[in-house]
mmCIF file of C-alpha atoms in Angstrom:
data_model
loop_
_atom_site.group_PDB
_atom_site.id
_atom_site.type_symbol
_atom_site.label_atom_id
_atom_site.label_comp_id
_atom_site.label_asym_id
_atom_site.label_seq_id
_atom_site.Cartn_x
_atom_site.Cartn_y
_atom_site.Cartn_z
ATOM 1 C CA UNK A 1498 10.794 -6.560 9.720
ATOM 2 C CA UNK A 1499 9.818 -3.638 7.267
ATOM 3 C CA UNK A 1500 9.021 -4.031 3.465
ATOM 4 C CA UNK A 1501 9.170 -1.006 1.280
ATOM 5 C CA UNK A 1502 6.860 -1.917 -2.003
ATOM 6 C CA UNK A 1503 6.414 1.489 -3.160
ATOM 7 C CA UNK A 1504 5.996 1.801 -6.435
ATOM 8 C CA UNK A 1505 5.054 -1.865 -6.774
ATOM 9 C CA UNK A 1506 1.840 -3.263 -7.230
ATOM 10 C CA UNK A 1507 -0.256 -6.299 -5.189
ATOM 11 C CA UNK A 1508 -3.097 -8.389 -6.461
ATOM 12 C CA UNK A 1509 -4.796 -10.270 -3.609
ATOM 13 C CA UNK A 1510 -7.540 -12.970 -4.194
ATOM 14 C CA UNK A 1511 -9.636 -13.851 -1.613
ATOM 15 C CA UNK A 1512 -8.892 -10.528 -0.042
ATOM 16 C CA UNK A 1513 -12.498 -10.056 2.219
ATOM 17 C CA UNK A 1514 -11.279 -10.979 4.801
ATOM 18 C CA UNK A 1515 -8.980 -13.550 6.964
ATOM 19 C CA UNK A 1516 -5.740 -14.264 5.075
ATOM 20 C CA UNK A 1517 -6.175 -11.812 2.252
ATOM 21 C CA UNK A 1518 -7.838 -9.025 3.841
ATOM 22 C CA UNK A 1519 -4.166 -9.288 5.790
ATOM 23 C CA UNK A 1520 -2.157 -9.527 3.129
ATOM 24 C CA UNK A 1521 -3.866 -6.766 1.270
ATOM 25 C CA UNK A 1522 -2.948 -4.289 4.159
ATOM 26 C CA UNK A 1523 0.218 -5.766 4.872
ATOM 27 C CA UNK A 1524 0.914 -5.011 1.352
ATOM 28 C CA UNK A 1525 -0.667 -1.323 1.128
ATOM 29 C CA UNK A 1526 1.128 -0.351 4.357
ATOM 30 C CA UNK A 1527 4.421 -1.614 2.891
ATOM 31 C CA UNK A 1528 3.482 0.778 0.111
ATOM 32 C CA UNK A 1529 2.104 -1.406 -2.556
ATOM 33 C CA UNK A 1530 -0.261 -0.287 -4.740
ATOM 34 C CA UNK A 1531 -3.037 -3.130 -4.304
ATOM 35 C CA UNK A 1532 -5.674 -4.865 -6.374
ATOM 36 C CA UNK A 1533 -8.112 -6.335 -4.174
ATOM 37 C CA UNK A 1534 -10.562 -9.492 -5.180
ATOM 38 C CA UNK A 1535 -13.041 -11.392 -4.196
ATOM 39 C CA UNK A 1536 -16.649 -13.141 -4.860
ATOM 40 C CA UNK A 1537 -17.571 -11.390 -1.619
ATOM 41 C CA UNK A 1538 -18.077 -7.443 -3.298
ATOM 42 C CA UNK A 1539 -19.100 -5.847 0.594
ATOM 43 C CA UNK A 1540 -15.960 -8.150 2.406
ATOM 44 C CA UNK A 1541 -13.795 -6.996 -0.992
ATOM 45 C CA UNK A 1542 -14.971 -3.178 -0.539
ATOM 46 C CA UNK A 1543 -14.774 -3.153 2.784
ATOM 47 C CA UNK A 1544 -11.140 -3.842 2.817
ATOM 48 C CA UNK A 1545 -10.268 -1.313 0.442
ATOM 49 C CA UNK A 1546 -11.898 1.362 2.347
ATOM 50 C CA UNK A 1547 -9.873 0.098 5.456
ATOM 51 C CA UNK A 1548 -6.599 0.347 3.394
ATOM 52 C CA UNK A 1549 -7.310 3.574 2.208
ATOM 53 C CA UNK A 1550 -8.695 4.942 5.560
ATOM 54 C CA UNK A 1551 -5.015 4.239 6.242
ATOM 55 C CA UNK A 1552 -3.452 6.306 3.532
ATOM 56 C CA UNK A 1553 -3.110 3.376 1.385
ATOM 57 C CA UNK A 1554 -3.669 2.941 -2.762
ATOM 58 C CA UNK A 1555 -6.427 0.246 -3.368
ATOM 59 C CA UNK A 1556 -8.865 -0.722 -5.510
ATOM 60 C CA UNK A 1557 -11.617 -4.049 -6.136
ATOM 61 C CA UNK A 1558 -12.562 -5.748 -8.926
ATOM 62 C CA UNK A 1559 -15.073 -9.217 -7.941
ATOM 63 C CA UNK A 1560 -13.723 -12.177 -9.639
ATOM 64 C CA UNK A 1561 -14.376 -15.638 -9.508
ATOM 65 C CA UNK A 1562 -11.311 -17.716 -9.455
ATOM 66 C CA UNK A 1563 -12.818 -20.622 -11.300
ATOM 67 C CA UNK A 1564 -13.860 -18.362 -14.515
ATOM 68 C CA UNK A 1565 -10.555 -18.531 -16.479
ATOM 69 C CA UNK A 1566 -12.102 -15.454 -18.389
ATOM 70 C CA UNK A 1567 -12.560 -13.236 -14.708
ATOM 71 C CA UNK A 1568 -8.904 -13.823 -14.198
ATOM 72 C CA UNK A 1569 -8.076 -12.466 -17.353
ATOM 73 C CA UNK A 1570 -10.011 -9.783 -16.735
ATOM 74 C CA UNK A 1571 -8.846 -9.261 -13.214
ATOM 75 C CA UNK A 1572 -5.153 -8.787 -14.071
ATOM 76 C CA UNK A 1573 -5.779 -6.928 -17.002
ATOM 77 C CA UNK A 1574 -7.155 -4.080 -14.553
ATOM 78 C CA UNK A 1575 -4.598 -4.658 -12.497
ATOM 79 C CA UNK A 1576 -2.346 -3.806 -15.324
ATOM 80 C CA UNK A 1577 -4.435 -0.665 -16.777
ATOM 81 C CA UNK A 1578 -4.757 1.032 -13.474
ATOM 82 C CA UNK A 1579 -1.050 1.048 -12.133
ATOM 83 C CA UNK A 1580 0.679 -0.052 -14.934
ATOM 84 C CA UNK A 1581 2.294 -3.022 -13.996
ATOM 85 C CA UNK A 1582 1.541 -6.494 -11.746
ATOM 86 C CA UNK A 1583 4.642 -7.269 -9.353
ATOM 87 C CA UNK A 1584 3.247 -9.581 -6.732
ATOM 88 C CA UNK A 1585 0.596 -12.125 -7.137
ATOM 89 C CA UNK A 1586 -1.098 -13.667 -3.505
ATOM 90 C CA UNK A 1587 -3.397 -16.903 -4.721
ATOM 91 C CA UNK A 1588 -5.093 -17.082 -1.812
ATOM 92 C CA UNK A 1589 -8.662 -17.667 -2.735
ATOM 93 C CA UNK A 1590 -10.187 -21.433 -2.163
ATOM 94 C CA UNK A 1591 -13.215 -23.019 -0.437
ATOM 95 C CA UNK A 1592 -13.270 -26.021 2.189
ATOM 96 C CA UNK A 1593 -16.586 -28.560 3.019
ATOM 97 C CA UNK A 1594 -17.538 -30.175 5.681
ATOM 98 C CA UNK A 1595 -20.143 -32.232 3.961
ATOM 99 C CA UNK A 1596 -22.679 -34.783 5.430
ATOM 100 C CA UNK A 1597 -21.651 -36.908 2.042
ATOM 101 C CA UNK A 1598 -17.928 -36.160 1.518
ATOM 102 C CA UNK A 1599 -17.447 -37.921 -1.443
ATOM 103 C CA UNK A 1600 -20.677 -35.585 -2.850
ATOM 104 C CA UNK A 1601 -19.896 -34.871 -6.792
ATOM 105 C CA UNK A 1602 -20.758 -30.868 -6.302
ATOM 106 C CA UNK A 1603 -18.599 -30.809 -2.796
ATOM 107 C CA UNK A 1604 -15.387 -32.214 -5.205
ATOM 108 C CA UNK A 1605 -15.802 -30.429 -8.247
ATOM 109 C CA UNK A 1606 -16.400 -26.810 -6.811
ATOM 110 C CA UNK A 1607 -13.003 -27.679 -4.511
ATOM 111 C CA UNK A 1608 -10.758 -28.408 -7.978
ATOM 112 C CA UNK A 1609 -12.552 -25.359 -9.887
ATOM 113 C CA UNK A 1610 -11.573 -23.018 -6.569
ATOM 114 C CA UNK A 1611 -8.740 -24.431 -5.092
ATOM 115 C CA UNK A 1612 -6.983 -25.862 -8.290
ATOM 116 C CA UNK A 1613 -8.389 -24.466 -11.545
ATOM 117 C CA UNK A 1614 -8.689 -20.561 -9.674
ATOM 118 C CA UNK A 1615 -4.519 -20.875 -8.599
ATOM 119 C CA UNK A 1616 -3.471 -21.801 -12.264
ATOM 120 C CA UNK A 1617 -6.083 -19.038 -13.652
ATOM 121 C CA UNK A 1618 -3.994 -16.688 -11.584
ATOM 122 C CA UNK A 1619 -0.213 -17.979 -12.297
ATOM 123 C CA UNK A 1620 -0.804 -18.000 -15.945
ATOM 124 C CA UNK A 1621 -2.148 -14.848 -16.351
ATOM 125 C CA UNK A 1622 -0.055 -12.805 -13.308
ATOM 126 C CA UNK A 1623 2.914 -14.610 -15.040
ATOM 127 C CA UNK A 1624 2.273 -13.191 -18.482
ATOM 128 C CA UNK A 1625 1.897 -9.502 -16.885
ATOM 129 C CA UNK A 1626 4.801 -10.229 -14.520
ATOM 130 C CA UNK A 1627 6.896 -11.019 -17.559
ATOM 131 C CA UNK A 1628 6.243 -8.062 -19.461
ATOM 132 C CA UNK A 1629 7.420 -5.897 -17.191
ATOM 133 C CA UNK A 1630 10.864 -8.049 -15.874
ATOM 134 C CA UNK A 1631 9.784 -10.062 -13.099
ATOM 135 C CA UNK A 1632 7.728 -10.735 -10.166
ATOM 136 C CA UNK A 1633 6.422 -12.803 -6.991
ATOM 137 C CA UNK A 1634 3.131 -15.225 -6.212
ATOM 138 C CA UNK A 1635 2.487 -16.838 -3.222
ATOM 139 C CA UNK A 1636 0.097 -19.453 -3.247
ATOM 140 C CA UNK A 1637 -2.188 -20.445 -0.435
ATOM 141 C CA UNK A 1638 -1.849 -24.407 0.508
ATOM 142 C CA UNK A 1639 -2.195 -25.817 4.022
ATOM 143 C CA UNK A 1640 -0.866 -28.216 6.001
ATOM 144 C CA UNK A 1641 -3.264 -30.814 4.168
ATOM 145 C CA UNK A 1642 -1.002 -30.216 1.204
ATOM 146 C CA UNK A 1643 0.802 -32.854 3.365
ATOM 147 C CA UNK A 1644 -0.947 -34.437 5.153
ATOM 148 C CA UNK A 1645 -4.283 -35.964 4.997
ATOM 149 C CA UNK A 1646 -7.778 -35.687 7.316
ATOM 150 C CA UNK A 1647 -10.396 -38.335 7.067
ATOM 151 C CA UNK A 1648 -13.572 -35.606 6.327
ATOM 152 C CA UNK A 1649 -12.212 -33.624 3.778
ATOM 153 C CA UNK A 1650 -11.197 -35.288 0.104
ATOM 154 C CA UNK A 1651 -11.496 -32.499 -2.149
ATOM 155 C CA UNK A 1652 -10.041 -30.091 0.045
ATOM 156 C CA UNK A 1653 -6.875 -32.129 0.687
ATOM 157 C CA UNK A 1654 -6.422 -33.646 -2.620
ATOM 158 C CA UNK A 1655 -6.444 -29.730 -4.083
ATOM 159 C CA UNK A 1656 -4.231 -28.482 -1.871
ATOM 160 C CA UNK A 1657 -1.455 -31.383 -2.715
ATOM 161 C CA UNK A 1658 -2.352 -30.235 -5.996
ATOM 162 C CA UNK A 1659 -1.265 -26.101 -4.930
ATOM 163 C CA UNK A 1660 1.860 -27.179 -3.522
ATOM 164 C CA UNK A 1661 2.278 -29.589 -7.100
ATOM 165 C CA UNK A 1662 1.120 -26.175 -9.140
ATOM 166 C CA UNK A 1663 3.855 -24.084 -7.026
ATOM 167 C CA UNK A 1664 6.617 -25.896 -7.544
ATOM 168 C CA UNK A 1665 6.177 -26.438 -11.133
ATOM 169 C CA UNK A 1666 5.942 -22.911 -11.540
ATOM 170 C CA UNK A 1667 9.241 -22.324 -9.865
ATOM 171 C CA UNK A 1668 10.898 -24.456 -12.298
ATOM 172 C CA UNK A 1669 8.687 -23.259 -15.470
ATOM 173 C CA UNK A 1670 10.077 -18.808 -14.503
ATOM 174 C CA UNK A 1671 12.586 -19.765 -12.420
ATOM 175 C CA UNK A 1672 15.087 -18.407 -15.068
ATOM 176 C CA UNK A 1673 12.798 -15.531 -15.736
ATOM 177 C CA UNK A 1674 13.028 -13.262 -12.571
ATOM 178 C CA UNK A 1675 9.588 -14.907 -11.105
ATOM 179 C CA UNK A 1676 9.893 -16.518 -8.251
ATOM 180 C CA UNK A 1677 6.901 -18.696 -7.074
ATOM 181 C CA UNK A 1678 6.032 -19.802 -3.179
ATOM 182 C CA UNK A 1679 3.157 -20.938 -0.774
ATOM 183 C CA UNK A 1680 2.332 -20.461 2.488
ATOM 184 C CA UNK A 1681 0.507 -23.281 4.311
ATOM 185 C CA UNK A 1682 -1.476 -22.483 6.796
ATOM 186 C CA UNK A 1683 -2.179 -24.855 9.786
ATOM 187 C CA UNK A 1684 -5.440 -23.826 11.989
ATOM 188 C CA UNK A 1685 -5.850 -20.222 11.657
ATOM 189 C CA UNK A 1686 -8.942 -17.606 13.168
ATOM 190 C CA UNK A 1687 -10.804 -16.697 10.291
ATOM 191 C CA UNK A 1688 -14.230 -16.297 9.026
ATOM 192 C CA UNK A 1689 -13.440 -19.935 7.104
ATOM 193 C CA UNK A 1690 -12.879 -21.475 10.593
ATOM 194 C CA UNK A 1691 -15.177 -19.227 12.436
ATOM 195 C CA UNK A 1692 -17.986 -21.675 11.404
ATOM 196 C CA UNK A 1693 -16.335 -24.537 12.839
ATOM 197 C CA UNK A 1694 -15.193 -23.282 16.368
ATOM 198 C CA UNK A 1695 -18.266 -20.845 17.470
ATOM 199 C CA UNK A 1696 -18.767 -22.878 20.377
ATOM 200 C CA UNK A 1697 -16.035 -22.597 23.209
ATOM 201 C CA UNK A 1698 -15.854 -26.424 23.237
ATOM 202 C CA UNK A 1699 -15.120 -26.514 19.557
ATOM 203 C CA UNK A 1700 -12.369 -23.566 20.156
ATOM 204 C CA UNK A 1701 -10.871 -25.379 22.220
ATOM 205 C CA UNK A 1702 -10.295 -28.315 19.880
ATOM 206 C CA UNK A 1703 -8.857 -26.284 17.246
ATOM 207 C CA UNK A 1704 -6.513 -24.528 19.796
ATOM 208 C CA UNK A 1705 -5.703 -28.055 21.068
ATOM 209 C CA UNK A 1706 -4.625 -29.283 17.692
ATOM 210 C CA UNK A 1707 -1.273 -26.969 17.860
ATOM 211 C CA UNK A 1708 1.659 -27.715 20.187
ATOM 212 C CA UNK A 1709 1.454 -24.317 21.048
ATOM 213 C CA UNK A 1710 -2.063 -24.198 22.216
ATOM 214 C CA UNK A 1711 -3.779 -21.687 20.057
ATOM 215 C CA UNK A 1712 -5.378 -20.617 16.807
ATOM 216 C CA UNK A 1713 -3.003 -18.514 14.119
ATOM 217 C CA UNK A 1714 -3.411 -15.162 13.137
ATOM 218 C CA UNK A 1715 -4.403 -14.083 9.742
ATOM 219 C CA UNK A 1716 -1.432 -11.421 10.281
ATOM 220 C CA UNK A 1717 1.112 -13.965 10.991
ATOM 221 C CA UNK A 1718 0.464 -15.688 7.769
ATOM 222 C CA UNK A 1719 0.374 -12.619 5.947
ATOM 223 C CA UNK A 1720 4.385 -11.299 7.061
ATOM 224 C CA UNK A 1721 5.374 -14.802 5.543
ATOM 225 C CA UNK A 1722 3.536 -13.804 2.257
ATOM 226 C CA UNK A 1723 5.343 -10.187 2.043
ATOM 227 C CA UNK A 1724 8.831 -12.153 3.155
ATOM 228 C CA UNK A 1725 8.240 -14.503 0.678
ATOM 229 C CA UNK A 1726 7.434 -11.503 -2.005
ATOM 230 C CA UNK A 1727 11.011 -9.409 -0.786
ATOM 231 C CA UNK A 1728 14.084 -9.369 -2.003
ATOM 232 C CA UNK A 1729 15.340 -10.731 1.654
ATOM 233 C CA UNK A 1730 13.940 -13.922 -0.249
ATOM 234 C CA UNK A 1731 15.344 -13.351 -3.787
ATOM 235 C CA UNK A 1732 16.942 -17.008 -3.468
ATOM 236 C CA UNK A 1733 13.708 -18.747 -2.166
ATOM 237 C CA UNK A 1734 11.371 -20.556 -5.031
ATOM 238 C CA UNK A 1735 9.299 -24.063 -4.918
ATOM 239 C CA UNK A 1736 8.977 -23.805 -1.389
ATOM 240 C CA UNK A 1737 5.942 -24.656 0.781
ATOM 241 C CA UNK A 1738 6.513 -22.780 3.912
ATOM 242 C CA UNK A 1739 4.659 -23.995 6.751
ATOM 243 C CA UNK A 1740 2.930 -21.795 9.504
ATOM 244 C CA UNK A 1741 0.967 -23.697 11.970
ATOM 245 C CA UNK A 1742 2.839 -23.592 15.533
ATOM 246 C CA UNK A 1743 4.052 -27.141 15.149
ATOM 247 C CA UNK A 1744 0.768 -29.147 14.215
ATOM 248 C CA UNK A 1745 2.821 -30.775 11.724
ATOM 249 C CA UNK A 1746 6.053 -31.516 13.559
ATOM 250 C CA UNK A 1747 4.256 -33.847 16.668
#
């Protein structure tokens, strides 16, 4: 399937690399103009020389999702460079494996990512999304916005609270022409799971934790995002769409 978003404009968090480095080409070779953004300014540059080595419109601005102030900030140059803010992709967040994983640091930098940084972005993408009619945001979640995993409390308990965020947003613009989804992700190859599955035995794990017997790709996730942003969607809103080759239906 092929998107034509010219003349509209992307804002990507997260967008070094994995998911959002995806989703911020996806988006640029659909014709978006894009905003890319990250706390990772050589993954965040890097990606906008990559979309623009391909003809595409880009530029970066580092932001840190918890810093209600930086999100401000970050759509507002969204807004002053192209004029407008049409799609929103909350895809920034974090995830611990910690030796203590109830650790008081571990939690509160997962709600101040994970949480806080999503409703930093809806509220202020919704306020420049307003202004000029309407828009889209996909969220990030995961499949642990459903289900649980015995190592990881902050990370799970946040992204319950994404797919909680998402679907009160839906209801809160759902009569204003912005529609408000999120993708969640089951195991997918990226430099956040990199860490875990180096080793071939630990690759082989992950792969083994899908029915169909391998990692994601950050691309697949990334179509759902630019569905989800499309008018081929322009009935979809609250929903938590799940992509992770049937971890969650065994």
């Amino acid at each position: 399937m092929t998107y034509d978003f010219s003349g509209k404009v992307a804002l990507i968090t997260g967008a070094s690399g994995g998911i959002g480095r995806a989703t911020a080409l996806a988006f640029a070779g659909a014709g978006a103009s894009v905003v890319v953004s990250d706390v990772n300014v050589a993954g965040g540059e890097e990606t906008v020389g990559l979309i623009e080595s391909a003809g595409g419109k880009a530029i970066f601005q580092a932001c840190d999702v918890a810093d209600a102030d930086a999100v401000k900030a970050l759509v507002k140059r969204a807004v002053d460079t192209y004029g407008r803010l049409d799609f929103g992709h909350n895809n920034a967040g974090v995830t611990h494996m910690a030796a203590d994983e109830w650790d008081e640091a571990v939690w509160n930098r997962s709600v101040s990512i994970n949480l806080d940084g999503v409703m930093h972005c809806m509220r202020e993408e919704a306020a420049a999304m307003l202004a000029n009619g309407g828009g889209a945001m996909v969220n990030t979640a995961s499949i642990n916005g459903f289900t649980g995993n015995a190592v990881q409390p902050g990370y799970v308990a946040t992204k319950h609270g994404v797919i909680g965020l998402t679907r009160h947003g839906a209801l809160k613009w759902a009569r204003s022409n912005i529609r408000v989804n999120a993708v969640c992700p089951g195991v997918i190859e990226t430099p956040m799971t990199d860490s875990v599955a180096s080793s071939p035995e630990m690759r082989k794990v992950m792969e083994a934790m899908t029915p169909m017997g391998r990692m994601g790709q950050p691309e697949e996730v990334a179509h759902a995002v630019l569905w989800l942003c499309s008018d081929q969607a322009s009935f979809v809103t609250g929903h938590p769409l799940v992509i992770d080759g049937g971890a969650t239906v065994s």
